[in-house]
Amino acid sequence: MRRRAGLVGSIVLLGASLVAVVGVSAPPARADFAERWCGTPLITPCIQSFTINGVAQTSSSPTELVLDGPMSHTGYREINLETQGVAPALTDDLVVVINTGKSFDPQRMLGTMRLADVDRGVDASGNHLIRIAGKPVRWALGCNFDVWPWACPATATSDAVRFGGDIAQLSDPADTSIGMYVGTNAYYNGIFFEEQPDGSHALTTDIAAPHYYADGSTVITGSIRFRVSYDLMRTDMGIPNPETLTSTSLAGVVKTPTGAPAAGKFITWHDPDGGGFFIEASGFTFSRKQLLVDAARITPTRPALARTARKTARRGVLVHTRALPRGARVTSYAAYCRSASGHVVRGSGPAGSSVVVVTGLRRGKAYTCKVAASSKAGRGAWSAPRTLRARP
């Protein structure tokens, strides 16, 4: 069954990602934005600080940072921000701190930028602060998202250097997988969790953009990054212990509309602030692609059977390496031993041990043995076999 994470009916525009919600009021006009610096008395939302390449900006700087909000949309409230005046260069490092006040608790940051980091905090008076670091992007326009499949021209109708975004407060933050988005000029449609034919779970999202920038010759190469909360991984992706995921736990691929794999790179990592997992695909071109992230490899890794020892005619010891969780903690180890005549014995060992004892062996018979790690998500792959020698 397909289940959307986060806001129903949302289309997220990445540059790294600006949310536009279908069926609600349009984003504010440019004239509605104002440059609001924090002062005394404190009137929020306001700009606590703004730097470009480490140089502090002020109300008299050529590049302004302007705000609008908080606004009310279906399911969340938001504060919009963007630069005006002299556009920053694509290589500039921008760091913004917004004071949202006591009543507005920011839970999501999305933006038209190459997002580097977002941090939340509280000042001495209990006001919520959100710190955003990133670079501007070259933003191409021209796609039509009122039709499906989305229609994007081969060449964008116009480009602009953009640094902007939305700071959102969700009505139900526990029911969203989305913490932050980042991308280079890509539009995408929600995130869906769905069961695959083999019974595994995956998340998918559709991504679209023009193929060329407005110059008609520079190809747009895209990337998409988003954060999936541990809660959503447990409930919707069948990953019992997402905090133990490794870089190889999830398989990701970017596909064309026909389902063929597209060029690109896929990486994952834990949110250093905790509570979620980042997924990023990059290096693909447009006009339309689909990102599929499969959670098929969440059972523990394959242990290695280091050595075997026949202690008595009926008892043997198997010594193995520890398996890595990969999203499902090891609950025990299983052993399987088979003689040439077909006699089978099985054994089990605790999760905290590197030894499995097997009993019930037959005198004078050698056995071929292997071990595997078991978890709530199932049993992992068997180790390479080793011989347990015969004993009279």
mmCIF file with all atom_site columns, C-alpha atoms in Angstrom, residues 4 9 18 47 76 103 116 131 156 159 185 196 219 223 242 245 248 256 263 280 337 340 342 360 387:
data_model
loop_
_atom_site.group_PDB
_atom_site.id
_atom_site.type_symbol
_atom_site.label_atom_id
_atom_site.label_alt_id
_atom_site.label_comp_id
_atom_site.label_asym_id
_atom_site.label_entity_id
_atom_site.label_seq_id
_atom_site.pdbx_PDB_ins_code
_atom_site.Cartn_x
_atom_site.Cartn_y
_atom_site.Cartn_z
_atom_site.occupancy
_atom_site.B_iso_or_equiv
_atom_site.pdbx_formal_charge
_atom_site.auth_seq_id
_atom_site.auth_comp_id
_atom_site.auth_asym_id
_atom_site.auth_atom_id
_atom_site.pdbx_PDB_model_num
ATOM 1  C CA . ARG A 1 4   ? 2.620  9.488   1.708   1.00 0.00 ? 4   ARG A CA 1
ATOM 2  C CA . GLY A 1 9   ? -1.008 17.240  -1.571  1.00 0.00 ? 9   GLY A CA 1
ATOM 3  C CA . LEU A 1 18  ? 10.742 25.153  -1.379  1.00 0.00 ? 18  LEU A CA 1
ATOM 4  C CA . ILE A 1 47  ? 16.902 38.292  11.774  1.00 0.00 ? 47  ILE A CA 1
ATOM 5  C CA . TYR A 1 76  ? 1.670  23.716  9.213   1.00 0.00 ? 76  TYR A CA 1
ATOM 6  C CA . SER A 1 103 ? 5.148  30.535  20.185  1.00 0.00 ? 103 SER A CA 1
ATOM 7  C CA . ALA A 1 116 ? 24.800 22.689  4.354   1.00 0.00 ? 116 ALA A CA 1
ATOM 8  C CA . ARG A 1 131 ? 20.434 28.586  12.130  1.00 0.00 ? 131 ARG A CA 1
ATOM 9  C CA . ALA A 1 156 ? 14.297 26.451  -18.872 1.00 0.00 ? 156 ALA A CA 1
ATOM 10 C CA . ASP A 1 159 ? 17.213 31.316  -14.469 1.00 0.00 ? 159 ASP A CA 1
ATOM 11 C CA . ASN A 1 185 ? 17.235 22.758  -8.973  1.00 0.00 ? 185 ASN A CA 1
ATOM 12 C CA . GLN A 1 196 ? 7.559  -3.984  -2.922  1.00 0.00 ? 196 GLN A CA 1
ATOM 13 C CA . VAL A 1 219 ? 22.894 20.652  -18.647 1.00 0.00 ? 219 VAL A CA 1
ATOM 14 C CA . SER A 1 223 ? 20.741 16.137  -6.408  1.00 0.00 ? 223 SER A CA 1
ATOM 15 C CA . PRO A 1 242 ? 17.053 2.403   12.490  1.00 0.00 ? 242 PRO A CA 1
ATOM 16 C CA . LEU A 1 245 ? 21.726 1.489   10.151  1.00 0.00 ? 245 LEU A CA 1
ATOM 17 C CA . THR A 1 248 ? 25.106 -0.092  3.094   1.00 0.00 ? 248 THR A CA 1
ATOM 18 C CA . THR A 1 256 ? 13.815 7.081   -15.659 1.00 0.00 ? 256 THR A CA 1
ATOM 19 C CA . ALA A 1 263 ? 23.339 7.571   -13.718 1.00 0.00 ? 263 ALA A CA 1
ATOM 20 C CA . GLU A 1 280 ? 21.037 11.673  -0.812  1.00 0.00 ? 280 GLU A CA 1
ATOM 21 C CA . CYS A 1 337 ? 25.746 -28.442 10.645  1.00 0.00 ? 337 CYS A CA 1
ATOM 22 C CA . ALA A 1 340 ? 27.905 -36.141 4.327   1.00 0.00 ? 340 ALA A CA 1
ATOM 23 C CA . GLY A 1 342 ? 22.600 -35.969 5.582   1.00 0.00 ? 342 GLY A CA 1
ATOM 24 C CA . GLY A 1 360 ? 23.734 -34.249 19.051  1.00 0.00 ? 360 GLY A CA 1
ATOM 25 C CA . THR A 1 387 ? 34.376 -28.373 8.512   1.00 0.00 ? 387 THR A CA 1
#
